[in-house]
Coordinates of C-alpha atoms and ligand atoms in Angstrom, one line a residue:
X1 CA 84.5 112.9 102.2
X2 CA 84.8 116.5 101.5
X3 CA 85.2 117.4 97.9
X4 CA 86.4 120.3 95.9
X5 CA 85.3 120.1 92.2
X6 CA 87.9 122.2 90.4
X7 CA 88.1 119.9 87.3
X8 CA 84.5 119.6 87.1
X9 CA 83.7 123.3 87.5
X10 CA 86.7 124.7 85.7
X11 CA 87.0 122.3 82.5
X12 CA 83.4 121.7 81.7
X13 CA 84.2 120.7 78.0
X14 CA 86.7 118.1 79.2
X15 CA 84.4 115.4 80.5
X16 CA 80.8 113.9 80.2
X17 CA 78.8 113.7 83.4
X18 CA 77.8 110.1 84.0
X19 CA 76.4 108.3 87.0
X20 CA 77.5 104.9 88.1
X21 CA 74.9 102.3 87.8
X22 CA 75.4 100.4 91.0
X23 CA 76.2 96.6 91.5
X24 CA 74.4 93.8 93.2
X25 CA 75.3 92.7 96.7
X26 CA 78.5 94.9 97.2
X27 CA 80.9 93.9 99.7
X28 CA 84.4 95.1 100.8
X29 CA 87.1 92.6 99.5
X30 CA 89.9 95.0 100.5
X31 CA 90.5 98.4 102.4
X32 CA 93.7 100.4 102.7
X33 CA 94.1 102.2 106.0
X34 CA 96.9 104.0 104.6
X35 CA 95.1 105.3 101.6
X36 CA 92.0 106.0 103.6
X37 CA 94.0 108.6 105.8
X38 CA 94.9 110.6 102.6
X39 CA 91.3 111.6 102.5
X40 CA 90.5 111.7 106.1
X41 CA 88.4 108.5 106.1
X42 CA 88.5 106.3 109.1
X43 CA 86.5 103.1 108.7
X44 CA 84.9 101.1 105.8
X45 CA 81.3 102.0 106.7
X46 CA 78.3 100.5 105.3
X47 CA 77.2 104.1 104.0
X48 CA 80.5 104.3 102.3
X49 CA 80.1 100.9 100.8
X50 CA 76.8 101.8 99.2
X51 CA 78.2 105.2 97.9
X52 CA 81.4 103.7 96.4
X53 CA 79.6 100.8 94.8
X54 CA 77.4 103.3 92.9
X55 CA 74.4 102.2 94.6
X56 CA 73.7 105.4 96.5
X57 CA 74.8 109.1 95.9
X58 CA 77.9 110.1 97.6
X59 CA 77.5 113.5 99.1
X60 CA 79.3 116.3 97.4
X61 CA 80.3 114.1 94.4
X62 CA 80.1 115.2 90.8
X63 CA 80.5 112.0 88.8
X64 CA 82.1 112.5 85.4
X65 CA 84.3 110.7 82.8
X66 CA 87.1 112.4 81.3
X67 CA 87.9 112.6 77.7
X68 CA 91.4 111.9 76.2
X69 CA 93.1 110.0 73.5
X70 CA 96.3 108.3 73.1
X71 CA 98.9 106.3 71.3
X72 CA 98.2 102.6 71.8
X73 CA 100.9 100.2 70.9
X74 CA 102.3 103.0 68.5
X75 CA 99.2 103.9 66.7
X76 CA 97.0 106.8 67.5
X77 CA 93.5 106.3 68.8
X78 CA 91.9 109.7 68.4
X79 CA 89.3 109.4 71.2
X80 CA 89.7 107.1 74.2
X81 CA 88.3 108.6 77.4
X82 CA 87.3 106.9 80.7
X83 CA 85.5 103.8 79.5
X84 CA 85.0 102.5 83.0
X85 CA 86.2 104.9 85.5
X86 CA 83.9 107.3 87.0
X87 CA 85.5 110.4 88.9
X88 CA 83.6 111.7 92.0
X89 CA 85.8 114.9 92.3
X90 CA 88.9 115.9 94.4
X91 CA 88.5 114.7 98.1
X92 CA 90.4 117.0 100.5
X93 CA 92.9 115.5 102.8
X94 CA 95.5 116.5 105.3
X95 CA 98.3 116.9 102.4
X96 CA 96.3 117.8 99.6
X97 CA 93.4 116.7 97.4
X98 CA 93.1 113.3 95.6
X99 CA 90.8 112.5 92.8
X100 CA 88.4 109.6 93.9
X101 CA 87.6 107.3 91.0
X102 CA 85.4 104.1 90.8
X103 CA 87.3 102.1 88.4
X104 CA 84.7 99.4 87.1
X105 CA 81.8 101.9 88.1
X106 CA 79.7 101.2 84.9
X107 CA 79.4 102.5 81.3
X108 CA 80.2 105.9 80.2
X109 CA 79.9 107.6 76.9
X110 CA 83.7 106.5 76.2
X111 CA 82.9 102.7 76.8
X112 CA 82.8 102.0 73.1
X113 CA 82.1 98.3 72.9
X114 CA 83.0 97.8 76.7
X115 CA 80.8 97.1 79.4
X116 CA 82.2 99.7 81.7
X117 CA 83.1 97.0 84.3
X118 CA 86.4 95.4 85.8
X119 CA 86.5 92.0 86.8
X120 CA 87.5 91.0 90.3
X121 CA 90.9 89.7 89.5
X122 CA 91.9 92.8 87.7
X123 CA 90.5 95.1 90.6
X124 CA 92.5 93.0 93.3
X125 CA 95.5 93.3 91.1
X126 CA 95.3 97.0 90.7
X127 CA 94.7 97.4 94.6
X128 CA 97.7 95.2 95.4
X129 CA 100.2 96.8 93.1
X130 CA 99.1 100.3 94.2
X131 CA 99.9 99.3 97.7
X132 CA 103.0 97.3 96.9
X133 CA 104.7 100.2 94.8
X134 CA 103.9 103.0 97.3
X135 CA 105.5 101.1 100.2
X136 CA 108.3 100.5 97.8
X137 CA 108.7 104.2 97.3
X138 CA 107.8 104.2 93.8
X139 CA 105.5 107.0 92.9
X140 CA 101.9 105.6 92.1
X141 CA 98.2 106.4 92.2
X142 CA 96.9 104.8 95.3
X143 CA 93.9 102.6 96.0
X144 CA 91.5 103.0 98.8
X145 CA 89.3 99.6 98.4
X146 CA 88.1 96.9 96.4
X147 CA 84.6 96.2 96.4
X148 CA 83.2 93.0 95.1
X149 CA 79.8 92.0 93.8
X150 CA 77.8 89.2 92.5
X151 CA 77.1 90.9 89.2
X152 CA 78.2 88.6 86.2
X153 CA 80.4 90.0 83.6
X154 CA 81.6 88.3 80.5
X155 CA 85.2 88.0 79.5
X156 CA 86.8 84.8 78.1
X157 CA 84.2 83.2 80.6
X158 CA 81.9 84.4 83.1
X159 CA 83.5 86.3 86.0
X160 CA 82.2 88.9 88.6
X161 CA 82.2 92.5 88.4
X162 CA 84.4 94.6 91.2
X163 CA 85.3 98.0 91.5
X164 CA 88.7 99.6 92.6
X165 CA 88.4 102.8 94.4
X166 CA 91.4 104.7 93.0
X167 CA 92.9 107.9 94.4
X168 CA 95.0 109.9 92.2
X169 CA 96.7 113.3 92.7
X170 CA 95.5 113.9 89.2
X171 CA 93.9 111.7 86.5
X172 CA 95.5 114.0 83.9
X173 CA 97.4 111.8 81.2
X174 CA 99.7 112.7 78.3
X175 CA 96.6 111.7 76.3
X176 CA 94.6 114.3 77.5
X177 CA 97.0 117.0 75.7
X178 CA 97.1 114.7 72.6
X179 CA 93.2 114.9 72.6
X180 CA 93.0 118.6 72.5
X181 CA 96.0 119.0 70.0
X182 CA 95.1 116.4 67.4
X183 CA 91.4 115.5 67.9
X184 CA 90.1 119.0 68.4
X185 CA 92.5 120.5 65.9
X186 CA 92.7 124.2 65.9
X187 CA 91.5 124.4 69.6
X188 CA 94.7 125.7 70.9
X189 CA 92.7 127.6 73.5
X190 CA 91.5 124.4 75.0
X191 CA 95.2 123.0 75.2
X192 CA 96.2 126.3 76.9
X193 CA 93.2 126.0 79.3
X194 CA 94.1 122.5 80.2
X195 CA 97.8 123.5 80.6
X196 CA 96.9 126.3 82.9
X197 CA 94.7 124.2 84.8
X198 CA 97.4 121.6 85.3
X199 CA 99.8 124.2 86.4
X200 CA 97.6 125.9 88.8
X201 CA 96.7 122.7 90.5
X202 CA 99.9 121.0 90.6
X203 CA 102.6 123.3 89.9
X204 CA 101.7 126.5 91.8
X205 CA 105.1 127.8 91.7
X206 CA 105.2 128.2 88.0
X207 CA 103.5 131.0 86.0
X208 CA 100.9 130.5 83.3
X209 CA 103.0 131.9 80.6
X210 CA 105.7 130.6 78.3
X211 CA 108.4 130.6 80.8
X212 CA 106.2 128.5 83.2
X213 CA 105.2 126.2 80.4
X214 CA 108.6 125.3 79.5
X215 CA 109.7 124.9 83.1
X216 CA 106.6 122.6 83.5
X217 CA 107.6 120.4 80.5
X218 CA 111.1 119.9 81.8
X219 CA 109.6 118.9 84.9
X220 CA 107.3 116.3 83.2
X221 CA 110.4 115.0 81.4
X222 CA 112.3 114.5 84.7
X223 CA 109.6 113.1 86.7
X224 CA 108.9 110.5 83.8
X225 CA 112.6 109.7 83.8
X226 CA 112.7 109.1 87.5
X227 CA 109.5 107.0 87.4
X228 CA 111.0 104.7 84.8
X229 CA 114.5 104.6 86.6
X230 CA 112.5 103.4 89.8
X231 CA 110.8 100.7 87.7
X232 CA 114.0 99.5 86.3
X233 CA 115.6 99.5 89.7
X234 CA 112.8 97.6 91.5
X235 CA 112.3 95.2 88.5
X236 CA 108.8 96.4 87.7
X237 CA 107.2 95.9 84.0
X238 CA 104.2 98.0 83.5
X239 CA 103.1 96.1 80.6
X240 CA 100.8 98.8 78.7
X241 CA 102.9 101.8 78.5
X242 CA 100.3 103.6 76.1
X243 CA 100.3 107.5 76.2
X244 CA 97.0 107.3 77.7
X245 CA 98.2 105.3 80.7
X246 CA 101.0 107.9 81.3
X247 CA 100.3 110.2 84.3
X248 CA 101.4 113.7 83.7
X249 CA 102.7 113.9 87.4
X250 CA 105.1 110.9 86.9
X251 CA 103.1 108.4 89.0
X252 CA 102.7 104.8 88.0
X253 CA 99.2 104.6 86.7
X254 CA 96.5 102.3 85.1
X255 CA 97.6 98.8 85.7
X256 CA 96.8 95.9 83.6
X257 CA 99.2 93.0 83.0
X258 CA 102.2 94.3 85.1
X259 CA 104.6 92.1 86.5
X260 CA 107.4 92.2 89.1
X261 CA 110.3 90.3 87.8
X262 CA 110.9 87.0 89.3
X263 CA 113.9 85.6 87.3
X264 CA 115.7 88.5 85.9
X265 CA 115.3 88.7 82.2
X266 CA 116.0 91.9 80.3
X267 CA 113.4 91.3 77.6
X268 CA 110.7 90.0 79.9
X269 CA 107.1 90.5 78.4
X270 CA 104.2 90.4 80.9
X271 CA 101.4 91.3 78.3
X272 CA 100.0 88.5 76.5
X273 CA 98.8 91.1 73.9
X274 CA 102.3 92.4 73.1
X275 CA 104.0 89.4 71.5
X276 CA 106.7 91.6 69.9
X277 CA 107.7 93.1 73.3
X278 CA 107.1 96.7 72.6
X279 CA 106.7 97.0 76.4
X280 CA 109.0 94.4 77.5
X281 CA 110.9 95.4 80.8
X282 CA 114.1 96.5 79.1
X283 CA 112.2 98.7 76.5
X284 CA 110.7 100.7 79.2
X285 CA 113.3 103.7 79.3
X286 CA 113.1 104.0 75.4
X287 CA 109.3 103.8 75.7
X288 CA 109.2 106.6 78.2
X289 CA 111.1 108.8 75.8
X290 CA 108.9 108.0 72.9
X291 CA 105.8 108.8 75.0
X292 CA 107.3 112.1 75.9
X293 CA 108.0 112.9 72.3
X294 CA 104.2 112.2 71.6
X295 CA 103.3 114.5 74.5
X296 CA 105.9 117.2 73.2
X297 CA 104.2 117.0 69.6
X298 CA 100.9 117.7 71.3
X299 CA 102.3 120.7 73.0
X300 CA 103.9 122.3 69.8
X301 CA 100.7 124.7 69.6
X302 CA 101.9 126.4 72.9
X303 CA 105.5 125.7 73.4
X304 CA 108.1 126.2 70.6
X305 CA 109.8 123.1 69.4
X306 CA 113.2 124.0 70.2
X307 CA 112.4 124.4 73.8
X308 CA 110.6 120.9 73.8
X309 CA 113.5 119.4 72.1
X310 CA 115.9 120.9 74.7
X311 CA 113.7 119.3 77.5
X312 CA 113.5 116.0 75.8
X313 CA 117.3 116.0 75.5
X314 CA 117.4 115.9 79.3
X315 CA 115.7 112.7 79.6
X316 CA 118.4 110.4 79.2
X317 CA 120.6 112.1 81.7
X318 CA 117.8 112.4 84.4
X319 CA 117.0 108.7 83.9
X320 CA 120.5 107.5 84.1
X321 CA 121.3 109.8 87.2
X322 CA 118.2 108.4 89.0
X323 CA 119.0 104.9 88.1
X324 CA 122.5 105.2 89.2
X325 CA 121.5 106.6 92.6
X326 CA 119.1 103.9 93.1
X327 CA 121.4 101.1 92.1
X328 CA 124.4 102.4 94.0
X329 CA 122.2 102.2 97.1
X330 CA 121.3 98.7 96.2
X331 CA 124.8 97.6 95.9
X332 CA 126.0 99.7 98.9
X333 CA 128.3 101.9 96.8
X334 CA 128.9 105.5 98.3
X335 CA 126.9 108.0 96.4
X336 CA 129.3 110.0 94.3
X337 CA 128.6 113.6 94.5
X338 CA 129.4 115.3 91.3
X339 CA 130.8 112.2 89.6
X340 CA 132.4 112.4 86.2
X341 CA 131.1 110.8 83.1
X342 CA 133.8 108.2 83.3
X343 CA 132.9 107.3 86.9
X344 CA 129.2 106.9 85.9
X345 CA 130.1 104.7 83.0
X346 CA 132.2 102.6 85.3
X347 CA 129.3 102.1 87.8
X348 CA 126.8 101.4 84.9
X349 CA 129.2 98.6 83.8
X350 CA 129.3 97.2 87.2
X351 CA 125.6 97.3 87.7
X352 CA 125.0 95.8 84.1
X353 CA 127.8 93.2 84.6
X354 CA 125.9 92.0 87.6
X355 CA 122.4 91.9 86.0
X356 CA 124.0 89.9 82.9
X357 CA 125.4 87.4 85.3
X358 CA 121.9 87.4 87.1
X359 CA 120.2 86.6 83.8
X360 CA 122.9 84.1 82.7
X361 CA 122.5 82.1 86.1
X362 CA 118.6 82.6 85.9
X363 CA 118.6 84.2 89.5
X364 CA 115.7 85.7 91.2
X365 CA 116.1 89.5 90.9
X366 CA 114.7 90.6 94.2
X367 CA 116.1 87.8 96.1
X368 CA 119.4 88.3 94.8
X369 CA 119.5 91.8 95.8
X370 CA 118.2 91.0 98.9
X371 CA 121.2 88.8 99.7
X372 CA 123.6 91.9 99.9
X373 CA 122.0 92.4 103.4
X374 CA 123.8 89.4 104.6
X375 CA 127.1 89.9 102.7
X376 CA 130.2 90.7 104.4
X377 CA 131.8 92.9 101.8
X378 CA 135.3 92.9 103.3
X379 CA 135.5 89.1 102.9
X380 CA 137.2 87.8 99.9
X381 CA 134.8 84.8 99.9
X382 CA 131.5 86.2 98.9
X383 CA 128.5 84.5 100.3
X384 CA 126.7 85.3 96.9
X385 CA 129.1 83.1 95.2
X386 CA 127.3 79.8 95.5
X387 CA 124.3 81.0 93.4
X388 CA 126.6 81.4 90.4
X389 CA 127.5 78.6 88.0
X390 CA 130.3 80.2 86.2
X391 CA 132.5 80.9 89.4
X392 CA 135.3 82.6 87.1
X393 CA 132.9 85.1 85.9
X394 CA 131.5 85.9 89.2
X395 CA 134.8 86.1 91.1
X396 CA 135.9 88.7 88.3
X397 CA 133.0 90.7 88.9
X398 CA 133.2 90.6 92.7
X399 CA 136.8 91.8 92.5
X400 CA 135.9 94.8 90.6
X401 CA 133.0 95.3 92.8
X402 CA 135.1 95.2 96.2
X403 CA 137.7 97.5 94.6
X404 CA 134.9 100.2 93.9
X405 CA 133.4 99.6 97.4
X406 CA 136.6 100.3 99.2
X407 CA 136.6 99.7 102.9
X408 CA 133.3 99.5 104.9
X409 CA 133.8 100.9 108.4
X410 CA 130.5 99.4 110.0
X411 CA 129.4 96.2 108.3
X412 CA 126.3 95.9 110.2
X413 CA 125.1 99.3 109.5
X414 CA 126.1 98.6 105.9
X415 CA 124.0 95.5 105.8
X416 CA 121.1 97.1 107.4
X417 CA 121.1 99.9 104.9
X418 CA 121.0 97.2 102.0
X419 CA 118.0 95.8 103.5
X420 CA 116.2 99.1 103.6
X421 CA 116.6 99.4 99.7
X422 CA 116.4 95.8 98.5
X423 CA 112.9 94.5 99.4
X424 CA 112.2 91.0 100.6
X425 CA 108.6 91.2 99.6
X426 CA 107.3 92.2 96.2
X427 CA 104.1 91.5 94.6
X428 CA 104.8 88.4 92.8
X429 CA 102.3 87.4 90.0
X430 CA 101.9 84.1 91.4
X431 CA 101.0 85.4 95.0
X432 CA 98.4 87.8 93.4
X433 CA 97.0 84.7 91.6
X434 CA 96.8 82.7 94.7
X435 CA 95.1 85.6 96.7
X436 CA 92.5 86.0 93.6
X437 CA 91.8 82.1 93.5
X438 CA 91.1 82.3 97.4
X439 CA 88.8 85.3 97.0
X440 CA 86.8 83.3 94.3
X441 CA 86.5 80.5 96.8
X442 CA 85.2 83.1 99.4
X443 CA 88.3 83.2 101.6
X444 CA 89.6 86.8 102.0
X445 CA 92.4 85.8 104.3
X446 CA 95.3 85.4 101.7
X447 CA 94.5 88.6 100.2
X448 CA 94.6 90.3 103.5
X449 CA 97.7 88.6 104.5
X450 CA 99.6 89.4 101.2
X451 CA 98.3 93.1 101.6
X452 CA 99.7 93.4 105.0
X453 CA 102.9 91.9 104.1
X454 CA 103.3 94.2 101.2
X455 CA 103.0 97.2 103.5
X456 CA 106.3 96.7 105.0
X457 CA 108.4 95.1 102.0
X458 CA 111.8 95.9 103.5
X459 CA 111.0 94.1 106.9
X460 CA 111.9 90.6 107.7
X461 CA 108.6 89.4 108.8
X462 CA 109.8 85.9 109.4
X463 CA 106.3 84.5 109.9
X464 CA 105.6 85.3 106.3
X465 CA 108.9 84.0 104.8
X466 CA 106.8 81.8 102.3
X467 CA 105.6 85.0 100.6
X468 CA 109.3 85.8 99.6
X469 CA 109.8 82.7 97.7
X470 CA 110.4 82.2 94.0
X471 CA 107.3 81.1 92.1
X472 CA 106.5 77.5 92.0
X473 CA 106.7 75.9 88.4
X474 CA 103.2 76.8 87.6
X475 CA 103.6 80.4 88.5
X476 CA 106.8 81.1 86.6
X477 CA 106.8 83.8 84.0
X478 CA 103.0 84.1 84.2
X479 CA 101.9 86.3 81.3
X480 CA 98.8 88.2 81.9
X481 CA 96.0 88.8 79.5
X482 CA 94.9 92.3 78.7
X483 CA 91.3 91.4 79.3
X484 CA 90.2 93.1 82.7
Ligands
AMP501 P1 93.3 100.3 79.5 O1 94.2 99.2 78.8 O2 92.6 99.6 80.8 O3 94.1 101.5 79.9 O4 92.0 100.5 78.7 C1 92.2 101.3 77.3 C2 90.9 102.0 77.1 O5 89.8 101.2 77.0 C3 90.4 103.1 78.2 O6 89.8 104.3 77.5 C4 89.4 102.2 79.0 O7 88.4 103.1 79.5 C5 88.7 101.5 77.9 N1 88.3 100.1 78.6 C6 88.9 98.9 79.1 N2 88.2 98.2 79.5 C7 86.8 98.5 79.3 C8 85.5 98.0 79.6 N3 85.4 96.8 80.2 N4 84.5 99.0 79.5 C9 84.6 100.1 78.8 N5 85.8 100.6 78.5 C10 86.9 99.9 78.7
MG502 MG1 94.0 103.1 80.7

């Protein structure tokens, strides 16, 4: 790995230097060839294993934990920081640089009462979801590998420690800006320093002045809106949308008790620690805005409120437009260039009408969409019909749909296009769980198979058909614990 160390050298007051403590008997549990290419790595070598487990120094690495704060479940925590993630620096690759972080690398000055470690199940889940989202075309941080160990760690019971090697275009979070606004009150110079760094690294076309800052914030609003539109379209619930888990670049970031929807349920809660459903699936668009408002508040020392508000006002439009684009593609509706507000509203009603029907009939979100790939949209008798109990309701919806769809010239091409946007394979919680149980028993094969299948979520892969099934009884609506 070749590193540059821009964050480390340019922002010395924004982190604590800290070295990983190493783990016993490190071994590869998973490795992503796709992520490796991003930083010019070829093979999971022994030297790399020792380096990334923290047992040996990695040449050129700097080792630091960043400081930030954040709103957690609505309340402000003035100091968080990387409690168990140690960044090695920005590794250079063919298409740019990627922060390399050892998540679970050991305690840092920000660990508070934690042990700085991650348990195997959460490391594996972070790896799998990073791969799954990326191959579903959803912006996300990446994962290079999972390293297992025989080091015991205590959660509700004894488990073993593991490390996810995370790659991120940036680790800068909304919470970084909050920290330098609220916790280091009066230090507008630091806020500006962080802002200038962010712009120079990631928005080189923008100038480091008020015009640039305004354009940048609008970009953050739009990127966040697009990210959440993606989550809603693909049926992904993040689970812990605290502002310290929001990437400034609009990547899916910091995974815990996330879930892809099985049965469609608008108010689905995947996080055991969120009984009120603050982060329920259907709440995500509103929370995205709430989080952006917290970011805007933190930026008031450097950007006038009116400009911040003007940018925030773009959020809903950006989100709806992106969502419409993604959902029109799922349904096979022609994109509408320059559509009117009335047309958009009609399409939103058509989409919403279908998800309401899905919910009423307790249908599987992804598998139902996938069935559009076999649909003959010119036929009055829809092959989807048998999935619905109230046929009158379905027929009414289908009629409206057909009228909006119009004539499809090439049905086969239309069906193929549906299969290229409606995935067959998603990372269902029960599949992750099965892979994790196998890893606990020393069998890596199910994890490897699941990983490989998720690299081509839109392909048929008939020999892996079982991985596209709805969960068995034990795996339905699994609610994951926050402990990780
Ligand atoms: P998360 O919910 O994973 O985003 O974590 C919230 C905060 O708790 C972050 O500052 C983490 O670094 C910290 N944290 C979570 N788990 C641990 C742990 N086992 N040891 C130390 N810090 C932790
Ligand atoms: Mg976090």
